[in-house]
Coordinates of C-alpha atoms and ligand atoms in Angstrom, one line a residue:
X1222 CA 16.8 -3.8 -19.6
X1223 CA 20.2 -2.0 -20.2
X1224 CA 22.6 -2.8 -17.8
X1225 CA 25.8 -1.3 -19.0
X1226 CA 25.4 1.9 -17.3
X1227 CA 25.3 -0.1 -13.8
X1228 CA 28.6 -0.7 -11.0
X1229 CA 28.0 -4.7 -10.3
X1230 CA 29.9 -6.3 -7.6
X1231 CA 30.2 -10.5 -7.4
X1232 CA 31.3 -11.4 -3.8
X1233 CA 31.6 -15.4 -3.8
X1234 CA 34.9 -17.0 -2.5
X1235 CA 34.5 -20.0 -5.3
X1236 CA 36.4 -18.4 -8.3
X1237 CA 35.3 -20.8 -10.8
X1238 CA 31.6 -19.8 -10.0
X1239 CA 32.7 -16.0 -9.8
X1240 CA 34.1 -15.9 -13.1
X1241 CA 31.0 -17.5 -14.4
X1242 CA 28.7 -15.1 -13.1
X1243 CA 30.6 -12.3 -14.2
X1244 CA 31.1 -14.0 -17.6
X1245 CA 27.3 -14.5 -17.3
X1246 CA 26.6 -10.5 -16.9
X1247 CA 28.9 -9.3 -19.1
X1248 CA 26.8 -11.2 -21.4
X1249 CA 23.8 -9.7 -20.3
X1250 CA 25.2 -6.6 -21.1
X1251 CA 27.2 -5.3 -17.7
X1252 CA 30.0 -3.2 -18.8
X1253 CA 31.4 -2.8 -15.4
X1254 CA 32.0 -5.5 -12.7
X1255 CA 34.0 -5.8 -9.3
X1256 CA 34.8 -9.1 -8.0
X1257 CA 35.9 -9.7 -4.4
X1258 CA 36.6 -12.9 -2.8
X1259 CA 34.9 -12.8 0.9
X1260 CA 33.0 -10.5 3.1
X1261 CA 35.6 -8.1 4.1
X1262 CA 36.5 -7.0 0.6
X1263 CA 33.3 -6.7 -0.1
X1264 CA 32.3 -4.4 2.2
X1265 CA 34.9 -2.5 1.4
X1266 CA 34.2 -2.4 -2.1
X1267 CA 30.4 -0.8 -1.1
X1268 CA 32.0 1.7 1.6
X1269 CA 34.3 2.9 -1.2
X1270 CA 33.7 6.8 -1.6
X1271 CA 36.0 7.4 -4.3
X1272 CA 35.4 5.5 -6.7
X1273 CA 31.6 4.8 -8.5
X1274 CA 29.6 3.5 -5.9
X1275 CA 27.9 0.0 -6.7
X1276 CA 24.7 -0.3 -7.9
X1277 CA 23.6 -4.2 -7.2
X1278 CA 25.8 -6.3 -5.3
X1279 CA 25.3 -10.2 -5.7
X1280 CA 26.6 -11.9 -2.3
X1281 CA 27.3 -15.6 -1.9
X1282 CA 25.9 -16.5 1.7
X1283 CA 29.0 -18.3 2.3
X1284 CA 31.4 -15.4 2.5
X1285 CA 34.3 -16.1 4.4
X1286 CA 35.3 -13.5 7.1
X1287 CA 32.0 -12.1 7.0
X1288 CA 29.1 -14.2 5.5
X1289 CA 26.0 -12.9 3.6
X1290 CA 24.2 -12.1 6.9
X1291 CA 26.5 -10.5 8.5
X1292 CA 27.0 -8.1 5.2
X1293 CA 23.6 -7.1 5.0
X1294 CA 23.3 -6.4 8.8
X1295 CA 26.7 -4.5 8.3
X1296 CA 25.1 -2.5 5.3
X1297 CA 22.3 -1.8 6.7
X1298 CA 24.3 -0.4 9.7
X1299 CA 26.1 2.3 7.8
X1300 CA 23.4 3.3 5.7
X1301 CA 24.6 2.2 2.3
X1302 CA 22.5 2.5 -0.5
X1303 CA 22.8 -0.6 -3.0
X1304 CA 20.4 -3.2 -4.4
X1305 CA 21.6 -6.7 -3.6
X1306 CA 20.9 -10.5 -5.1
X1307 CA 21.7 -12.9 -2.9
X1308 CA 23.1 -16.6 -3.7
X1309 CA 23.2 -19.5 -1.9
X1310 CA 21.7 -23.3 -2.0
X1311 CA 19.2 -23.3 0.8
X1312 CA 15.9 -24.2 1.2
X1313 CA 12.9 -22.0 -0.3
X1314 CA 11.5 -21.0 3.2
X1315 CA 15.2 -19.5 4.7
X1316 CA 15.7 -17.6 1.4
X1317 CA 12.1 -16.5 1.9
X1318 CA 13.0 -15.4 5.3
X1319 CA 16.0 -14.0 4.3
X1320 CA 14.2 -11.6 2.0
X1321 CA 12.4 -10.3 5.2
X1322 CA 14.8 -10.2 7.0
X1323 CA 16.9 -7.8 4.8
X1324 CA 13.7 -5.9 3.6
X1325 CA 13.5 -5.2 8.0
X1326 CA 17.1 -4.2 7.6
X1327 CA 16.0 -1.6 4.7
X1328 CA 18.0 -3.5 2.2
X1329 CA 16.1 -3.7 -1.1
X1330 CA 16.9 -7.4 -2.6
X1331 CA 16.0 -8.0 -5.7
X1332 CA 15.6 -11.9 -5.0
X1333 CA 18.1 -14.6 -4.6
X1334 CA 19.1 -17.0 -6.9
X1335 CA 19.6 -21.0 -6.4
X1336 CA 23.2 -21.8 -7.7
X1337 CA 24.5 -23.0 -10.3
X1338 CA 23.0 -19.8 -11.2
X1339 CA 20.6 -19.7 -14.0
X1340 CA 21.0 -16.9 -16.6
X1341 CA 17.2 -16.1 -17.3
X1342 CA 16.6 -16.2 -14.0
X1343 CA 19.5 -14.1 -13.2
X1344 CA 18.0 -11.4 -16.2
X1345 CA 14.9 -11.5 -14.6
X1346 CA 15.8 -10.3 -11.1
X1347 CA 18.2 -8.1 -13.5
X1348 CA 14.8 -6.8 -14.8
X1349 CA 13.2 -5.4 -11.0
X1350 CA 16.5 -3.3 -10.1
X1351 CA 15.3 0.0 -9.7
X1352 CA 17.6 3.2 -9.0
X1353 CA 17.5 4.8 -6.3
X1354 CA 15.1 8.0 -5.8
X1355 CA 17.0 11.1 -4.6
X1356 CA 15.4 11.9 -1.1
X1357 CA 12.2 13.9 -2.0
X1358 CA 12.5 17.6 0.0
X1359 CA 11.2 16.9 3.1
X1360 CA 7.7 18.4 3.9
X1361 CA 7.5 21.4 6.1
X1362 CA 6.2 20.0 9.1
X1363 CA 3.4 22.3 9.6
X1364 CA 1.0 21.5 12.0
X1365 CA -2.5 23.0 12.8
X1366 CA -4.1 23.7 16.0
X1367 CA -7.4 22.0 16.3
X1368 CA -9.0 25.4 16.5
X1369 CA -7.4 26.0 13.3
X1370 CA -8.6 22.8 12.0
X1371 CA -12.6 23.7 13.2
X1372 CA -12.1 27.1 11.4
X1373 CA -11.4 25.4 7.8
X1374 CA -14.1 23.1 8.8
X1375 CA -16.8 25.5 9.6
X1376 CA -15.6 27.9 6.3
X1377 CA -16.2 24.6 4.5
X1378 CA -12.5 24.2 3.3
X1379 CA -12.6 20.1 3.8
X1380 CA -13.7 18.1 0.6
X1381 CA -14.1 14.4 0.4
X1382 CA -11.3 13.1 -2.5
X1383 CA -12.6 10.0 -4.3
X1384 CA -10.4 6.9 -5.3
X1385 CA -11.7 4.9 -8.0
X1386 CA -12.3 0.6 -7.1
X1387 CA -11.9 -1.5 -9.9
X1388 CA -12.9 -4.7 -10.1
X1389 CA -10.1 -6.6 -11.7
X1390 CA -12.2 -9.3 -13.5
X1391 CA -13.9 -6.8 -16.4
X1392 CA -12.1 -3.5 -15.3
X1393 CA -15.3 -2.3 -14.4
X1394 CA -15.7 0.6 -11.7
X1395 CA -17.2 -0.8 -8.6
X1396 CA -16.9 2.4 -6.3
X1397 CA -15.2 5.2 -4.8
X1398 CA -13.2 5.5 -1.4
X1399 CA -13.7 9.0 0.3
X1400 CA -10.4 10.8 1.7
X1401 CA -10.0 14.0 3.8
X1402 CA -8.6 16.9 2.4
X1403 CA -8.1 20.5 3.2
X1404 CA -8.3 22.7 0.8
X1405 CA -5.9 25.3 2.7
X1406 CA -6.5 29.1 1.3
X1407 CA -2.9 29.5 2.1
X1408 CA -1.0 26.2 1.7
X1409 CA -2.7 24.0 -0.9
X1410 CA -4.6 20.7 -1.0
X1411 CA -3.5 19.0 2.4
X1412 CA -3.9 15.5 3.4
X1413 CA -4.9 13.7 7.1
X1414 CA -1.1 14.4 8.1
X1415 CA -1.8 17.8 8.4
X1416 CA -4.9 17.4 10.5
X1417 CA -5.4 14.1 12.0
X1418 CA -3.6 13.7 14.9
X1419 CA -4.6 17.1 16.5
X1420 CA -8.1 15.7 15.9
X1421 CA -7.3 12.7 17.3
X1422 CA -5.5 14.4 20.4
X1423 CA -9.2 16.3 21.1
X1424 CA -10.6 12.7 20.8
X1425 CA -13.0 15.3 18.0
X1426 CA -11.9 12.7 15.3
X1427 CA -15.8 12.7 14.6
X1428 CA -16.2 16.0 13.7
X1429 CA -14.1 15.2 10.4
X1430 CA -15.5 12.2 9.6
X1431 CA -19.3 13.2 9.9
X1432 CA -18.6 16.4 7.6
X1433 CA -16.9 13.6 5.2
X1434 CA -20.2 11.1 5.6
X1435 CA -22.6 14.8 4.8
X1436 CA -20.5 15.4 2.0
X1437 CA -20.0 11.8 0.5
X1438 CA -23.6 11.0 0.8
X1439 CA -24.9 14.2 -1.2
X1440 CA -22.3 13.3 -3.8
X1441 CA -23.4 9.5 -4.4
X1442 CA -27.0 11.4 -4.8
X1443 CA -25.3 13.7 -7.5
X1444 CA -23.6 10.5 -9.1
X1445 CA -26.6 8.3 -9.4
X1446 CA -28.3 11.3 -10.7
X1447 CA -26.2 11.5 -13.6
X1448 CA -25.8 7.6 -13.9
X1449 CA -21.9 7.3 -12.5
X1450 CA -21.4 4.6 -10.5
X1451 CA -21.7 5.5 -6.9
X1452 CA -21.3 3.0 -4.4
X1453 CA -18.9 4.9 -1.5
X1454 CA -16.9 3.8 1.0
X1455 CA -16.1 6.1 4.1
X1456 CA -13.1 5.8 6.3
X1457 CA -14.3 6.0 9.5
X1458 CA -12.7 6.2 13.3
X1459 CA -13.8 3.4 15.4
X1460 CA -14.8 6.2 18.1
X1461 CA -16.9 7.8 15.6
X1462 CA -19.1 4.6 14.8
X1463 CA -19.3 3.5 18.5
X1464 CA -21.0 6.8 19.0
X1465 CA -24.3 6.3 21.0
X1466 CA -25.7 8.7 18.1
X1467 CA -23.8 7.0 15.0
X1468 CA -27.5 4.8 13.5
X1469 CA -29.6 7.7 14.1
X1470 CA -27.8 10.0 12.5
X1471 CA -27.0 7.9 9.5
X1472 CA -30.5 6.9 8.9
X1473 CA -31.0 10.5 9.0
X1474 CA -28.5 11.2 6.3
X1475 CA -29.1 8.7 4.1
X1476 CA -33.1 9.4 4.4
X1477 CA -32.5 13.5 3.8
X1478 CA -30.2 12.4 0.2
X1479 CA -32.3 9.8 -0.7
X1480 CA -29.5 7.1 -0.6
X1481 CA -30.0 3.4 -0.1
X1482 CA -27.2 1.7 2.6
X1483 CA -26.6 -0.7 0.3
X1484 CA -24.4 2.5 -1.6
X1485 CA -22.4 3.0 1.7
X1486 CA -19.8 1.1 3.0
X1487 CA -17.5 2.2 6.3
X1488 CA -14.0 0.8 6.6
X1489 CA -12.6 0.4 9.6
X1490 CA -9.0 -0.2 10.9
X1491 CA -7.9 -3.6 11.5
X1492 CA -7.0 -2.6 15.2
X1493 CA -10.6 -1.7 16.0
X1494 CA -12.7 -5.1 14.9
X1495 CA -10.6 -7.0 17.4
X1496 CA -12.2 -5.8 19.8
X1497 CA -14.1 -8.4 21.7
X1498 CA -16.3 -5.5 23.1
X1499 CA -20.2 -7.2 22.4
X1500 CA -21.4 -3.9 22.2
X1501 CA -19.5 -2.6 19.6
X1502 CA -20.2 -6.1 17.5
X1503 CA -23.3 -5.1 18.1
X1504 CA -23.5 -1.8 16.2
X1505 CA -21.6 -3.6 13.6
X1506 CA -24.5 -6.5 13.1
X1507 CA -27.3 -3.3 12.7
X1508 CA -25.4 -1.9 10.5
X1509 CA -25.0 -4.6 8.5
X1510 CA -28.5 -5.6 8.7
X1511 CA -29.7 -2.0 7.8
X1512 CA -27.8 -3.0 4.5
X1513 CA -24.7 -0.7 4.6
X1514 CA -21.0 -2.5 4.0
X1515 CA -18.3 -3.1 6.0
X1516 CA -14.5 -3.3 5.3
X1517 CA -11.8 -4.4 7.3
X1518 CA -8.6 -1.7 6.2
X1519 CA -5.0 -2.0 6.6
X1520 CA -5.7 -5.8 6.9
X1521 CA -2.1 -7.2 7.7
X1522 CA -0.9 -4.4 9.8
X1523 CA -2.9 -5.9 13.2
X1524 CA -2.9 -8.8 14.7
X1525 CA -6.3 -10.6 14.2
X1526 CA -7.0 -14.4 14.1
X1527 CA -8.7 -16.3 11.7
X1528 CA -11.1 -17.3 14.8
X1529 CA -11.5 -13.6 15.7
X1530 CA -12.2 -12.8 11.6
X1531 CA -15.1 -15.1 11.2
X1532 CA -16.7 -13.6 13.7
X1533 CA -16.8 -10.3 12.3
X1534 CA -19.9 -9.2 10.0
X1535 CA -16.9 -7.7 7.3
X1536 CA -18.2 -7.7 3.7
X1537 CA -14.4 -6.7 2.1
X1538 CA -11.0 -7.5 3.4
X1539 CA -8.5 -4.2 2.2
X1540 CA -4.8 -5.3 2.4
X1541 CA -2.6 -2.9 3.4
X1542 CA -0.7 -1.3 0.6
X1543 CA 2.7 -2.7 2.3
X1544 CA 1.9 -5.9 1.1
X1545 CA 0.7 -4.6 -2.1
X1546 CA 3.3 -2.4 -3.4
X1547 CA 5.6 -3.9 -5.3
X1548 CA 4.9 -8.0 -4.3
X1549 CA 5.0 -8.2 -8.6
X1550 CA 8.6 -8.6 -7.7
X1551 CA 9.2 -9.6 -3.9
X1552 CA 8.3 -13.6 -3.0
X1553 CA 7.6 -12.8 0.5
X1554 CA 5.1 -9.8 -0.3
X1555 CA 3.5 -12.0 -2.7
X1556 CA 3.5 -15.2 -0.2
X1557 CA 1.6 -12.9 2.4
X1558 CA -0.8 -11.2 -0.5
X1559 CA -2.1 -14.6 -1.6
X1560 CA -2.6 -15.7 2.0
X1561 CA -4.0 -12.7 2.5
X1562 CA -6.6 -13.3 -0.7
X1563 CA -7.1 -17.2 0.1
X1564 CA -8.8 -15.9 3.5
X1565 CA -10.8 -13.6 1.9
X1566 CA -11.9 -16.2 -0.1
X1567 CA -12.4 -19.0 2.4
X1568 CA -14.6 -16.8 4.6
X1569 CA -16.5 -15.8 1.4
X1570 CA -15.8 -11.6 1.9
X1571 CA -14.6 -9.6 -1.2
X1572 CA -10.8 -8.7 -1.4
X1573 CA -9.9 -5.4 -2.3
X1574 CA -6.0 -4.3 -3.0
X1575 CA -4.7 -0.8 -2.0
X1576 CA -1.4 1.2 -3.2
X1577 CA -1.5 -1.0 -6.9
X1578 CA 1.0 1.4 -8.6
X1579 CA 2.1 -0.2 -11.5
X1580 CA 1.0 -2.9 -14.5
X1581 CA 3.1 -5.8 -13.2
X1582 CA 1.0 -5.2 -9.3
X1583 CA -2.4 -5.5 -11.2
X1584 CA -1.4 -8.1 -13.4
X1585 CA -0.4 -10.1 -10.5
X1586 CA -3.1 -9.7 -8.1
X1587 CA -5.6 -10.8 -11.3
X1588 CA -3.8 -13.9 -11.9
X1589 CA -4.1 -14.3 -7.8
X1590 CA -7.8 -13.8 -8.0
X1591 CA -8.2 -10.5 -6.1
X1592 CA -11.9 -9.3 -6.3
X1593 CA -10.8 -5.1 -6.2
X1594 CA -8.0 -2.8 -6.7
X1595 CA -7.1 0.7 -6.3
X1596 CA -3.6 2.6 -6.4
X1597 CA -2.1 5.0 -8.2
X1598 CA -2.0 2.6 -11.1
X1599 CA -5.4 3.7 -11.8
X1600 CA -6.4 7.1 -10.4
X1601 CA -4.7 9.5 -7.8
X1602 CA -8.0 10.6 -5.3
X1603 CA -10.1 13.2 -7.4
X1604 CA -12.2 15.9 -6.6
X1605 CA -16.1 14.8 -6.9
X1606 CA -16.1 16.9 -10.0
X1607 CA -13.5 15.2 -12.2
X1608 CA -14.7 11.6 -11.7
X1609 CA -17.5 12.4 -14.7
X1610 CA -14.6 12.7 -17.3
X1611 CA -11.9 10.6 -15.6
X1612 CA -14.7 7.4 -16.1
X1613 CA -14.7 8.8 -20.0
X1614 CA -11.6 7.8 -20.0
X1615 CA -11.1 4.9 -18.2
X1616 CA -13.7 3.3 -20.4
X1617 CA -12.1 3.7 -24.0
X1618 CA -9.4 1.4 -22.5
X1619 CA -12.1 -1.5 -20.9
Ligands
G1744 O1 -3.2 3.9 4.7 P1 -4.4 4.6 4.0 O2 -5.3 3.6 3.2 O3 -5.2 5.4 5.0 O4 -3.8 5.6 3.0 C1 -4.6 6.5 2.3 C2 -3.7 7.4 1.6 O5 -3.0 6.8 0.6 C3 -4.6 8.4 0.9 O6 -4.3 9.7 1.3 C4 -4.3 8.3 -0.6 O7 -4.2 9.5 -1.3 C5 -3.1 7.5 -0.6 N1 -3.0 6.6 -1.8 C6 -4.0 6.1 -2.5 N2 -3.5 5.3 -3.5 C7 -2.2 5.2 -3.3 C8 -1.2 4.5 -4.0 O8 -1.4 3.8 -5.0 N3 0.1 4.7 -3.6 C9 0.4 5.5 -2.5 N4 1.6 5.6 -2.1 N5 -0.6 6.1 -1.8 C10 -1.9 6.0 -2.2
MN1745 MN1 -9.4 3.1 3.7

């Protein structure tokens, strides 16, 4: 990784240990490097408008003046952008709860380091620095009016997208995961931000998802027909499958397509299979016993017990892309993502990862034994119609 091109700031009030880590980067290849004595000069080094701002600050936590704590609380109170690498000689667990605590502060920190501080291990935390993105262009916020929203419906402009599953151990593809979008005559493919809520607000959240279950059951026909894999997996609203309606009508579906269950799974939010309500278990058992799958989404986000969990007829356990993203590089991601897997594991459901976006996320969650992954890495959401030559594809590489 080239450094030279990066504004490095040492804060640590030992000087002997500051020249060393400076000494220490310059051999790693930093060209240009601040070094402030305590808290107060360092902050003022990353308020500094006038001259290059700094890139990746590395703070001893025991500034004087203002200690590492208080400088990350302080930065994160004026908004300034820099990475940081924080150094101090505590236990694993505090520096593990430091990294949350700045990550909850919007700090991004790259890791800390044990001191003396150890060059390779230094390079390596060197090696997940990042620049910053320029703020994308905000989104018009255009919203629809659910009327609007029933008119694209009825003209047929929604269209399931499909998001490959891979299972990690061979590569293979496993399934697809179905997502809403409008096809907008006017503004382009739009996703559930557009739409969702002013569904939600005419409690009609049903309407959407049952012209996504018509839609994704025809196309698994269409795929087994031309020998693509086709298990699918529909995100559903909890209001939709507590429906007095919801069995019969899926019988009836997958009767009229000639599907088997056993190619559908629903996937529910976290929030809705804590409910205790034994008649919404109940629709959960029948469907499980009429053969169709069950995931558990955004797992992490809620609050559910391991007592609660057991108790719930899940097949797969989706962990919420936040603890996915990017836990190649962040302990305390990763420490949640492998407690995350181990449960999966312990109550004998499959694990699948969301958001995988890069090499060093996949890698990772193989070596942790995750049973799925999808993300970016892999495949944006298709139409049903590029999946044929996307798979092409996918298989010269596996
Ligand atoms: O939180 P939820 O699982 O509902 O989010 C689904 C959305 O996330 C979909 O609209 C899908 O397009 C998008 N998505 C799928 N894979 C990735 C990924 O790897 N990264 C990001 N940022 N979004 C993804
Ligand atoms: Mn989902």
């Amino acid at each position: 990784m080239d450094i030279a091109h990066l504004h490095f700031l040492v804060a640590d009030g030992d000087p002997i240990g500051r020249r060393a880590l400076a000494s220490t980067l310059r051999q790693l290849g930093a060209a240009r490097i601040t070094e402030m004595p305590d808290g107060h000069t360092a902050l003022r080094a990353m308020q500094d408008s006038f001259s290059r701002p700094v890139d990746l600050a590395l703070i001893d936590l025991d500034l004087h003046g203002m200690d590492g704590l208080e400088l990350i609380r302080t930065l994160a109170g004026q908004d300034i952008q820099v990475r940081l690498i924080v150094m101090g000689d505590l236990a694993a667990d505090l520096m593990l709860s430091i990294e949350t605590m700045a990550q909850a502060y919007g700090i991004e920190l790259l890791g800390t380091l044990a001191r003396p501080v150890n060059g390779a291990r230094l390079s390596a935390l060197l090696g997940h620095y990042t620049p910053f993105k320029a703020a994308p262009a905000p989104a018009p916020a255009r919203s629809f009016s659910f009327e609007e929203i029933g008119a694209g419906v009825e003209a047929g402009q929604f269209v399931p997208y499909y998001q490959p599953k891979i299972e990690l151990a061979s590569g293979k593809v496993q399934g697809l995961e179905t997502f809403a979008r409008w096809r907008h005559p006017e503004h382009g493919v739009l996703g559930p931000s557009a739409f969702k809520a002013a569904l939600a607000a005419q409690h009609r959240l049903d309407y959407l998802d049952w012209e996504m279950i018509e839609q994704a059951v025809r196309d698994s026909r269409q795929f087994q027909d031309q020998g693509l894999p086709a298990a699918i997996s529909i995100n559903l609203a909890p209001t939709t499958l507590a429906h007095p309606c919801f069995l019969q009508q899926i019988s009836a579906c997958v009767e009229r397509h000639r599907v088997l269950p056993g190619y559908l799974s629903f996937e529910l939010p976290e929030s809705a299979v804590l409910s205790t309500d034994p008649a919404f278990l109940e629709r959960l058992v029948r469907l499980r016993m009429l053969g169709y799958g069950l995931a558990i989404d955004d797992y992490g986000t809620g609050r559910s017990n391991l007592q609660l969990l057991a108790r719930v007829p899940f097949t797969e356990l989706k962990i919420d892309r936040s603890f996915v993203d990017g836990a190649s590089k962040r302990l305390a991601l990763s420490t949640v993502l492998s407690s995350c897997l181990g449960l999966a594991r312990s109550l004998d459901r499959k694990s699948v990862a969301v958001g995988v976006e890069t090499r060093q996320d996949w890698d990772l969650l193989q070596g942790l034994g995750c049973t799925y992954a999808q993300g970016y890495h892999i495949a944006r959401p298709m139409e049903a119609d590029r999946f044929a030559g996307w798979l092409a594809d996918w298989r010269q590489f596996f």
